[in-house]
Short mmCIF file of C-alpha atoms in Angstrom, two decimals:
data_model
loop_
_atom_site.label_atom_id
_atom_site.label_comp_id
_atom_site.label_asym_id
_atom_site.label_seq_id
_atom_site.Cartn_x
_atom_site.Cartn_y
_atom_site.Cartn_z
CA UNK A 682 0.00 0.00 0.00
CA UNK A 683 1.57 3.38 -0.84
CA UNK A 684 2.22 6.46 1.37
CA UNK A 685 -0.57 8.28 0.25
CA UNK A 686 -3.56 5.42 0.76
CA UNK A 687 -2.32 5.26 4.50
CA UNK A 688 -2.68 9.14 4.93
CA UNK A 689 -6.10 8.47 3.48
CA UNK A 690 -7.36 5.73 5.43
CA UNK A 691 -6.12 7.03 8.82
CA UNK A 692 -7.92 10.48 7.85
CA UNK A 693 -11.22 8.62 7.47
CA UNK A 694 -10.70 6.44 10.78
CA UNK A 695 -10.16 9.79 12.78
CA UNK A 696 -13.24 12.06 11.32
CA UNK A 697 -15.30 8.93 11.35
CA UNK A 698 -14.27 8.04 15.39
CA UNK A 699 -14.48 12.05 16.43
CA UNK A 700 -18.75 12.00 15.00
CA UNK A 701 -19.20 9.11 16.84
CA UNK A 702 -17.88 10.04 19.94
CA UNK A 703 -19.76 13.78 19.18
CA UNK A 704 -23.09 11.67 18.64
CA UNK A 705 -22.69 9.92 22.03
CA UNK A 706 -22.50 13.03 24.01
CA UNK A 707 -24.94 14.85 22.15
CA UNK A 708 -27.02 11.91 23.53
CA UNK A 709 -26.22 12.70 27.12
CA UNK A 710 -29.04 14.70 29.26
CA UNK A 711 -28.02 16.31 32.38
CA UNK A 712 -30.40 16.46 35.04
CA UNK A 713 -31.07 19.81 36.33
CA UNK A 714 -29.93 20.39 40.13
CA UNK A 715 -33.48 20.43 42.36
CA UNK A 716 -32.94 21.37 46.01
CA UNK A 717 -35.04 19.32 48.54
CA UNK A 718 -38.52 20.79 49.55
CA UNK A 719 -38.84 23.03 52.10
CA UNK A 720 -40.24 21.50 55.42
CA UNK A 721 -41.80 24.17 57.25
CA UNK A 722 -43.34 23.53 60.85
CA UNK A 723 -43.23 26.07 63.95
CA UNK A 724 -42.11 28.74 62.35
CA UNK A 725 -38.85 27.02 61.13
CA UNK A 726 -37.58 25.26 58.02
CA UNK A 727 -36.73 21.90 59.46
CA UNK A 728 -34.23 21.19 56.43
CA UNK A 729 -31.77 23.70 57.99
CA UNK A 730 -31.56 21.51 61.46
CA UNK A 731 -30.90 17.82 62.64
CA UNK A 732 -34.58 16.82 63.86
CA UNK A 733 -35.74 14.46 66.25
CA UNK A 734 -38.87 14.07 67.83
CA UNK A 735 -39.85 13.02 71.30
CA UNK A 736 -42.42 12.37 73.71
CA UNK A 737 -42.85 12.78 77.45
CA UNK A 738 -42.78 9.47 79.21
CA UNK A 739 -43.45 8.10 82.29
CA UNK A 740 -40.41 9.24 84.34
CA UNK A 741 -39.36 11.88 82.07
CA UNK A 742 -38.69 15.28 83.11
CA UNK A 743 -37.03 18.62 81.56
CA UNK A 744 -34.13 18.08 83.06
CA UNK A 745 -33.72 14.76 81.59
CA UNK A 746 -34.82 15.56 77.88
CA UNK A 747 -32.06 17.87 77.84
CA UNK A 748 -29.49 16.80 79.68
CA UNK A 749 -29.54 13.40 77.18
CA UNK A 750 -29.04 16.13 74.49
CA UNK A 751 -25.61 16.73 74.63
CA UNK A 752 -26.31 19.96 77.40
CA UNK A 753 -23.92 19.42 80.28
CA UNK A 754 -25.09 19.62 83.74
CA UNK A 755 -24.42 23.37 84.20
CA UNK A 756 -26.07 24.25 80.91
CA UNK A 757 -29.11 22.63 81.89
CA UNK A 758 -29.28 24.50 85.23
CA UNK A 759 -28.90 28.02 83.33
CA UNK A 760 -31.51 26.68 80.91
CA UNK A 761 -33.74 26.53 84.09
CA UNK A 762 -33.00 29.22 85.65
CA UNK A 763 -33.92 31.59 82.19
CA UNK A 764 -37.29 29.62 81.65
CA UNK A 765 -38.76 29.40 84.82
CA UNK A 766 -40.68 32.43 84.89
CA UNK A 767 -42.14 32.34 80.76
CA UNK A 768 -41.99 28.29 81.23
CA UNK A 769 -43.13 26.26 83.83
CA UNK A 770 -41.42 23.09 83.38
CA UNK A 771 -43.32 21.61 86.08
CA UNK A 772 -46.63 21.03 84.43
CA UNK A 773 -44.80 18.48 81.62
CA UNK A 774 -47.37 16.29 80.92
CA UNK A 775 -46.64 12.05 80.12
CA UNK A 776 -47.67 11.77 76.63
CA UNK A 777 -47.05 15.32 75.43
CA UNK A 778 -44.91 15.68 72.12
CA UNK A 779 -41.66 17.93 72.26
CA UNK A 780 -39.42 18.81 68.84
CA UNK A 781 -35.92 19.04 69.10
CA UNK A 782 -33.68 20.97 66.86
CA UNK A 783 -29.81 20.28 66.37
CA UNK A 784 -26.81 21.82 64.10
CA UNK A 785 -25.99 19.69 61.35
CA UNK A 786 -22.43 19.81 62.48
CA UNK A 787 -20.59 18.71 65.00
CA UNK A 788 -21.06 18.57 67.93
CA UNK A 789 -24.55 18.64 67.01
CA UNK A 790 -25.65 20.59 69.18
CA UNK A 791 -29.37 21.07 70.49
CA UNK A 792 -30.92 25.05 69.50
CA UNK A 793 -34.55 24.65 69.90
CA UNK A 794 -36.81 23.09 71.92
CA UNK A 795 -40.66 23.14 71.00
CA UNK A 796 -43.26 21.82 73.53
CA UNK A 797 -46.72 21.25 72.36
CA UNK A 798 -48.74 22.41 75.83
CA UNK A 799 -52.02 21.56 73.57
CA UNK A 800 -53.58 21.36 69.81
CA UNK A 801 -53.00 24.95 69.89
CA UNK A 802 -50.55 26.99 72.44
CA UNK A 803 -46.68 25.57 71.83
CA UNK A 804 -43.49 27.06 73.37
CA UNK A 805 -40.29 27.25 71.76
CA UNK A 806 -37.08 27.23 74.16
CA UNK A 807 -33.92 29.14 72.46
CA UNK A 808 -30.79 27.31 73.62
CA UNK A 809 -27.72 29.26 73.06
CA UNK A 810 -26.16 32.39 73.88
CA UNK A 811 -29.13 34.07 74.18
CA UNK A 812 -31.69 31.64 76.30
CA UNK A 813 -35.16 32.28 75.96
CA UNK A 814 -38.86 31.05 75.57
CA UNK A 815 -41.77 32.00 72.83
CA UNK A 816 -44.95 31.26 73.89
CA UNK A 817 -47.09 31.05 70.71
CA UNK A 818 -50.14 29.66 69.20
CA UNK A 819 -51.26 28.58 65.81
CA UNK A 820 -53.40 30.16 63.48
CA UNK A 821 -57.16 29.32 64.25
CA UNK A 822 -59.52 29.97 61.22
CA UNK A 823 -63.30 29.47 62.13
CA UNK A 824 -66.29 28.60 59.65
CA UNK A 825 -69.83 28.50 60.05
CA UNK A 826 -72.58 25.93 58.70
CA UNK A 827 -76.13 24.73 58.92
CA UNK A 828 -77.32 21.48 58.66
CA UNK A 829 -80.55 19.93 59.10
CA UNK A 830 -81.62 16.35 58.81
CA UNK A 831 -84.63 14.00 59.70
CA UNK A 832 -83.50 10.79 61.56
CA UNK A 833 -83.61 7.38 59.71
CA UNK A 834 -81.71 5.36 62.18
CA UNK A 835 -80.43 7.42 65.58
CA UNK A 836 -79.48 11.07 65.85
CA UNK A 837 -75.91 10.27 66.33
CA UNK A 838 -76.04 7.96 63.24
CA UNK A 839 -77.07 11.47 61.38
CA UNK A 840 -74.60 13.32 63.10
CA UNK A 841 -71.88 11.13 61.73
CA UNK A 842 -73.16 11.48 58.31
CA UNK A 843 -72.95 15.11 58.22
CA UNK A 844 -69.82 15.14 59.86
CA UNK A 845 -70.92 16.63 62.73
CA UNK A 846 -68.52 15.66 66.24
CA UNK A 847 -70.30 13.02 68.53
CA UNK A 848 -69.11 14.91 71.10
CA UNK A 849 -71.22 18.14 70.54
CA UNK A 850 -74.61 16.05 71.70
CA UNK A 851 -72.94 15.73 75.29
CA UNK A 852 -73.27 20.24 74.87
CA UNK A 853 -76.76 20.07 73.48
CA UNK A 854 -78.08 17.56 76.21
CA UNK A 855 -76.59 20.12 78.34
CA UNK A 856 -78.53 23.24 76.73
CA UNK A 857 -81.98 20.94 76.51
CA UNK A 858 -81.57 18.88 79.71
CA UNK A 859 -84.97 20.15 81.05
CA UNK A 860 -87.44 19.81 78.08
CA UNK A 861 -85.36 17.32 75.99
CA UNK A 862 -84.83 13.83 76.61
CA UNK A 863 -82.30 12.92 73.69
CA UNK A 864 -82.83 9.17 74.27
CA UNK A 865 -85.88 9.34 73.22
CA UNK A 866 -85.14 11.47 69.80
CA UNK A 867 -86.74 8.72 67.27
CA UNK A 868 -86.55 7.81 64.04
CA UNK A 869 -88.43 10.36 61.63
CA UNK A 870 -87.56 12.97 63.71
CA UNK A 871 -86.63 16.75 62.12
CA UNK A 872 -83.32 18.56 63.57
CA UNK A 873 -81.28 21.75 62.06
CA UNK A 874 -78.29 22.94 63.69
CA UNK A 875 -76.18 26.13 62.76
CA UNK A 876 -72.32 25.99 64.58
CA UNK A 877 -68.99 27.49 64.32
CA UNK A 878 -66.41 25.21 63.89
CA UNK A 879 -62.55 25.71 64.66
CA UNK A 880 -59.78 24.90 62.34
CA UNK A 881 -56.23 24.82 63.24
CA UNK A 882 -53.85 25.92 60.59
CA UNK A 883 -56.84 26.61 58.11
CA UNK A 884 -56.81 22.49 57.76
CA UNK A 885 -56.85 20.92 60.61
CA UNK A 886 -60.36 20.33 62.28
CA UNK A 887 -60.36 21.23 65.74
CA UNK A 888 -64.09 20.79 67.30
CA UNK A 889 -67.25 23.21 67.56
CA UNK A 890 -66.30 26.58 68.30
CA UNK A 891 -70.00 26.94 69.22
CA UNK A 892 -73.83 26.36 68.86
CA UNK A 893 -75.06 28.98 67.20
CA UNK A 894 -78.89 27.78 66.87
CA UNK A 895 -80.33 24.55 66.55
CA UNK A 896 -83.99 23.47 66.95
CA UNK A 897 -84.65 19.44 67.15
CA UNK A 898 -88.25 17.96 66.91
CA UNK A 899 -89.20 16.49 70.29
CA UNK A 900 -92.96 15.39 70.67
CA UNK A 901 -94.72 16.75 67.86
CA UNK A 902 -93.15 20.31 68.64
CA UNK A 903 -90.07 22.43 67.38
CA UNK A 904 -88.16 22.72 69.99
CA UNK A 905 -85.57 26.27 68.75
CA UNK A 906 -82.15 27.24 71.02
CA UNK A 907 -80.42 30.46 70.50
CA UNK A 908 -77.13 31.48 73.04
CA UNK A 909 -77.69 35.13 74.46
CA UNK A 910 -75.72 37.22 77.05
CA UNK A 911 -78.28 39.51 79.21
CA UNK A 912 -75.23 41.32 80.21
CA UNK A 913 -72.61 41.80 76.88
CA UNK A 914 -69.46 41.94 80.27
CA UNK A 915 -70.43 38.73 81.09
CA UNK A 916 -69.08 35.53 79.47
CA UNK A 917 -71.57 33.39 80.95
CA UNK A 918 -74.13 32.24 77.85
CA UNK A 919 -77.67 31.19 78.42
CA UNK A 920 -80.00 29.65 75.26
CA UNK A 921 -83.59 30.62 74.95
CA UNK A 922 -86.00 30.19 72.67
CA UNK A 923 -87.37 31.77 69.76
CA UNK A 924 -89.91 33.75 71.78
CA UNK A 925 -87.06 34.60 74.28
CA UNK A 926 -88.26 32.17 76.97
CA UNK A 927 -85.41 30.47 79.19
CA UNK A 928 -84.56 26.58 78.55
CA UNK A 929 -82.75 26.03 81.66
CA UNK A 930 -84.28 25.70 84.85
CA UNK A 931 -83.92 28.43 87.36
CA UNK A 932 -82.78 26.39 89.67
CA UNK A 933 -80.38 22.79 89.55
CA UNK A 934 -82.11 19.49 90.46
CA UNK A 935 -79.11 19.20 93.06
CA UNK A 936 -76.61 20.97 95.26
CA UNK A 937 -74.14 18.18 94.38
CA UNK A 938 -72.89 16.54 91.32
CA UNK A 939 -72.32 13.12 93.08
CA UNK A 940 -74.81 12.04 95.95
CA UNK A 941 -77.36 9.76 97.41
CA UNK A 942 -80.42 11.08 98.86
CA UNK A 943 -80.56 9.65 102.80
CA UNK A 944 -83.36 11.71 103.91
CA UNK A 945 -86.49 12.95 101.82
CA UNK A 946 -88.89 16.27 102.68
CA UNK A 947 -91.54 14.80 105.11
CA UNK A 948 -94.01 15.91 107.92
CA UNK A 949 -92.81 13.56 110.22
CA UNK A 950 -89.53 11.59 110.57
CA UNK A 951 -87.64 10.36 113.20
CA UNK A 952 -84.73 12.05 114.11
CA UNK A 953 -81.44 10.31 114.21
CA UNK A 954 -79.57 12.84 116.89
CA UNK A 955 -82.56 14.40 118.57
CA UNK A 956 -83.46 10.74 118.69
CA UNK A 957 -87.99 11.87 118.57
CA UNK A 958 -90.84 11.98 115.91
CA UNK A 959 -90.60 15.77 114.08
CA UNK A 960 -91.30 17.46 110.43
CA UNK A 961 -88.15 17.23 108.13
CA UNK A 962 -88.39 20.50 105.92
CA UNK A 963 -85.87 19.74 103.85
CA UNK A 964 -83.90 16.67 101.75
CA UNK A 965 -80.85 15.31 102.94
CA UNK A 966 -77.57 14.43 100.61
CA UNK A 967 -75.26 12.35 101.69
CA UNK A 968 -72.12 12.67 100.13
CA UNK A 969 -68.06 12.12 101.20
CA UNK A 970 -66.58 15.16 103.98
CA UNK A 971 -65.15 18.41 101.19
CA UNK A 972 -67.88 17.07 98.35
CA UNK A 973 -68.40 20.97 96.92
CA UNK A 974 -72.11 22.42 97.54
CA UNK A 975 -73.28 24.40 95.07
CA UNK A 976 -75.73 27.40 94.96
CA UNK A 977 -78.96 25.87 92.87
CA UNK A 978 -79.94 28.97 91.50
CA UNK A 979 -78.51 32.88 91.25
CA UNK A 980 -79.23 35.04 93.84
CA UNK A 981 -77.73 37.08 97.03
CA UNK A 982 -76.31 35.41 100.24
CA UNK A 983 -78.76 36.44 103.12
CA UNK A 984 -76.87 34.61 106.01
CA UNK A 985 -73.52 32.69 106.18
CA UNK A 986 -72.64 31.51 109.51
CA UNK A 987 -73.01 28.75 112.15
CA UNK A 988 -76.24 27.79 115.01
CA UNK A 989 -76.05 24.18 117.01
CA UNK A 990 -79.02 22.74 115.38
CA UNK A 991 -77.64 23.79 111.65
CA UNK A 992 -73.98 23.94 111.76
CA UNK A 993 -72.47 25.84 109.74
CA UNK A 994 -74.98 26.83 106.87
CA UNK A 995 -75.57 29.41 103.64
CA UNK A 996 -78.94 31.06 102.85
CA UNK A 997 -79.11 32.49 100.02
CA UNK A 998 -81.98 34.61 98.53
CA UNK A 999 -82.96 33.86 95.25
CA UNK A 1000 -86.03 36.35 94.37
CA UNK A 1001 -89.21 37.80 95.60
CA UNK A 1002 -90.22 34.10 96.09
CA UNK A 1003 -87.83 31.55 96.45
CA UNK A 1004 -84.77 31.10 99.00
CA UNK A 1005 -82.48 28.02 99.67
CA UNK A 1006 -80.64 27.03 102.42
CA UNK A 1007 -77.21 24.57 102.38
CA UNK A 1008 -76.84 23.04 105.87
CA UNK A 1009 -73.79 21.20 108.28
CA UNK A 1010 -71.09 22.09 105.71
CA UNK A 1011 -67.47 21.42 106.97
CA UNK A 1012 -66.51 24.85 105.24
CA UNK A 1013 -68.21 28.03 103.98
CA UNK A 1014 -67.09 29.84 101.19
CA UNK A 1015 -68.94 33.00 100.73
CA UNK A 1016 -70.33 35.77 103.11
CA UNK A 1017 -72.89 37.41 103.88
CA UNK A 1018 -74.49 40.02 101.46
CA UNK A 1019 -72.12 38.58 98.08
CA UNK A 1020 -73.92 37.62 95.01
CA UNK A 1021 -73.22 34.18 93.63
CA UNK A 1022 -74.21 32.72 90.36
CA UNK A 1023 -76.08 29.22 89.35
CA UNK A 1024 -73.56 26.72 89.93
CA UNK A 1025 -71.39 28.61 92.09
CA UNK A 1026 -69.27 26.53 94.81
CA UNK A 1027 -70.47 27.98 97.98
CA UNK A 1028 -69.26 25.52 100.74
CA UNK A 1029 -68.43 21.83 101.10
CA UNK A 1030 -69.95 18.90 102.81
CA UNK A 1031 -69.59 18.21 106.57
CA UNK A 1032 -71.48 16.86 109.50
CA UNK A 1033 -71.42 20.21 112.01
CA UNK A 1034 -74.19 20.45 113.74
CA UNK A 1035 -76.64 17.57 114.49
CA UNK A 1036 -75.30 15.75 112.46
CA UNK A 1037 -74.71 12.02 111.88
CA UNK A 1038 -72.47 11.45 109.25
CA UNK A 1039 -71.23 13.67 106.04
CA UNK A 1040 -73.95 15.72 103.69
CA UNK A 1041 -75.93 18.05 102.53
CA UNK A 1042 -79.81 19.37 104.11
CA UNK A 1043 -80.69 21.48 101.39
CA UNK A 1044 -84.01 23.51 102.26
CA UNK A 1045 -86.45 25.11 99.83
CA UNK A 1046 -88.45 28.32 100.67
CA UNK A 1047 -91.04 29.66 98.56
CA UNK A 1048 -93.16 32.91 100.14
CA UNK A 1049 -91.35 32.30 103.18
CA UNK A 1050 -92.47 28.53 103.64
CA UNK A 1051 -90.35 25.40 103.59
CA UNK A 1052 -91.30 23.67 100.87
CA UNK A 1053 -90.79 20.23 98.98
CA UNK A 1054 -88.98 21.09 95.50
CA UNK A 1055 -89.70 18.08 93.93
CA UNK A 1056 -93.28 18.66 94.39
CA UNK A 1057 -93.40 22.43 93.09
CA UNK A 1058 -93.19 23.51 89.58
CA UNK A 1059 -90.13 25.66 89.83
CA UNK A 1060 -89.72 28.14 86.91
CA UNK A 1061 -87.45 28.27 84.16
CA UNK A 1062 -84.67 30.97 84.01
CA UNK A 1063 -85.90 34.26 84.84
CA UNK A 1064 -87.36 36.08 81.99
CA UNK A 1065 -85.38 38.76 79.49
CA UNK A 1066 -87.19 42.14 80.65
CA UNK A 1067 -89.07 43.92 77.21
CA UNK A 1068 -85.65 45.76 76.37
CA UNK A 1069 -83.62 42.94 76.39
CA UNK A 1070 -86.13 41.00 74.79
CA UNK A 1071 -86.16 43.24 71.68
CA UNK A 1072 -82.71 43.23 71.59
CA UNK A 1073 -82.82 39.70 71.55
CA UNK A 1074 -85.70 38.73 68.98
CA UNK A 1075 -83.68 41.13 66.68
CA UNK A 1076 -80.16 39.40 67.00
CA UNK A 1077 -81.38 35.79 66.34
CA UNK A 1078 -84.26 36.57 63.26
CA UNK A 1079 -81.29 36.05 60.69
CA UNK A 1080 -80.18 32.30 62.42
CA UNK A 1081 -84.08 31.42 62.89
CA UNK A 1082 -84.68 32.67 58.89
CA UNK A 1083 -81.27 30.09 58.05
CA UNK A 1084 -82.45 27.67 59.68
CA UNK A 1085 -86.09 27.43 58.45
CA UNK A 1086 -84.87 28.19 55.06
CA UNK A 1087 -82.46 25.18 54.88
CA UNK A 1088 -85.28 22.62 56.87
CA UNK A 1089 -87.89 24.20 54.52
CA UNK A 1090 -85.29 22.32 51.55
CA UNK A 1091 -83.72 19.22 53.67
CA UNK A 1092 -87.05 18.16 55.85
CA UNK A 1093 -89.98 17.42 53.99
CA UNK A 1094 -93.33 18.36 55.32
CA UNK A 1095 -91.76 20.98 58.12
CA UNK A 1096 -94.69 21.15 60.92
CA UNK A 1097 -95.81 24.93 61.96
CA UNK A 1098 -93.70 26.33 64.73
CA UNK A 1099 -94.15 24.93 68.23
CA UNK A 1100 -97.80 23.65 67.33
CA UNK A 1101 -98.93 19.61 67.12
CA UNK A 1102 -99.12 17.95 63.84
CA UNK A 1103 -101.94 17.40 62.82
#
């Protein structure tokens, strides 16, 4: 082969080698460089620390959960010290989650500490030069609804299909307890319910805010709710109806939560101490020594003090009519002239006075008379004067038109207001 023929071939072997090579990196796609997501939680981005997260267990305390966090034994103690007053360490609950944020270099050490006191409040602990607690909470978003149903199987069996909490007909027993009997709600019965419902973060669902106005069929008969403060100061909420009449009682069935009556009201019964045949005016509640006494109804406290035959005892004035008396308490709480409120602790259970054993003789006056309260027709809660009234009927008319505007849609053949079908 001559000279030139070599030059010629090795020419071709080069420019034919150099395309190919060309064509394989031209087929070579480089992925672009995407950083990792941001992780955002507490007000941090977690990607910038080491994280780890912990629970308080039986045992565990905040001296522990830091000191096994690379803190030595004199950081910890300055750690206390700074907290103590924005932080109390003390109330660490067993179950409670806490977040722990490290350096992602060595030594690793621990910068922030966030404690989760509930679904809402947190505290985040600084740990480093500068040592100090945030107390913060999450953003809470609220949203209002109406439902209404009629019952095909059980009222809760509704609830859940609406996605209404279980929990809120525990609150509306509560607001209906004395002209609702929710066990015996039945099937075919009409209900529609307006509430405010929390949300943590704008996502997470966080229970019923509150009732807004409901009304629930009950015996042939609408039966409408609506909360209302008398006094706008006051944070105490009562429900009425849609003609501004009371639900609640004026006054509680009891004096105690937890009892066993030993002693009814009678004309004649023989007396354990005195040891002879005399009237009883009032009912007796036996109960453990400290059980708190509550008042039954609202009113002003027209004698706190102590006689042989009573003990120590609390009347309290109620109205015009009514009065109640709370007798052989081991302590009394209140004095003499001070307004209390329905449901108000006013003393606890004892046995001064003749006395036997531990409770409660809770006497009932009505125009000045000792009275049996299970026998009288006691009165709901005490009526909205005409003013209040007004103001009243005016606030709820937009719930009452949303609610009989959505059952008027959802419940077929809605009955006429608070009359019997017919």
């Amino acid at each position: 082969m001559s000279l030139r023929s070599l030059y010629i071939l090795l020419f071709l072997f080069i420019t034919l080698y150099s395309c190919q090579k060309k064509s394989d990196f031209d087929n070579i796609i480089e992925e672009p460089f995407t950083e990792e997501p941001k992780k955002q939680e507490y007000d941090f981005i977690l990607n910038d620390y080491l994280v780890h997260r912990d629970t308080f267990r039986r045992g565990d305390n905040f001296y522990k959960i830091l000191k096994k966090n690379n803190l030595g034994k004199f950081q910890v103690q300055e750690v206390l010290n700074k907290v103590r007053d924005s932080f109390n360490y003390y109330k660490i609950r067993v179950g409670k989650p806490v977040l722990l944020l490290k350096e992602k270099q060595m030594p690793f050490r621990l910068k922030y500490l966030v404690y989760e006191h509930d679904r809402i409040h947190y505290s985040i602990i600084a740990i480093g030069d500068s040592i100090q607690v945030t107390n913060k909470q999450k953003p809470v978003s609220f949203r209002q609804r109406t439902v209404a149903d009629v019952i095909d199987k059980s009222l809760s069996e509704s609830f859940k299909s609406k996605e209404i909490s279980p929990a809120l007909l525990r609150r509306l027993a509560k607001i209906y307890e004395y002209s609702i009997d929710f066990f015996k709600i039945r099937k075919g019965n009409a209900y529609a319910l307006t509430i405010t419902e929390r949300f943590i973060n704008d996502t997470l669902y966080d229970g019923v805010e509150s009732i807004d106005g409901c009304f629930f069929e009950y015996k042939d008969k609408y039966h409408y709710a609506f909360p209302f403060k008398k006094d706008s100061l006051s944070t105490k909420v009562d429900y009425y109806d849609e003609e501004g009449k009371g639900l609640k009682n004026m006054f509680l069935k009891a004096p105690l939560d937890y009892f066993r009556i030993s002693s009814k009201f009678s004309p004649k019964r023989f007396h354990p101490v005195q040891l002879t045949w005399k009237p009883h005016n009032g009912t007796d509640y036996a109960a453990p020594h400290g059980t708190p006494i509550k008042a039954t109804a609202s009113g002003v406290v027209e004698k706190a003090g102590y006689t042989t035959g009573n003990g120590n005892f609390v009347k309290i004035k109620h109205d015009k009519t009514f009065a109640t008396q709370y007798l052989h308490m081991s302590q009394i709480l209140v004095r003499n002239g001070q307004s209390v409120q329905q449901g108000q602790v006013i003393g606890k259970v004892g046995s001064t006075g003749l006395a036997t054993g531990p409770h409660v003789c809770y006497r009932f006056w009505k125009n000045g008379k000792e009275v049996d309260p299970f026998k009288e027709k006691l009165p709901n809660t005490q009526p909205l004067d005409e003013p209040t009234k007004r103001i009243y009927l005016q606030q709820i008319q937009p719930l009452k038109r949303t609610l009989d505007s959505i059952a008027a849609i959802k419940i077929p053949k809605k009955p006429t207001d608070n009359t019997k079908k017919k």
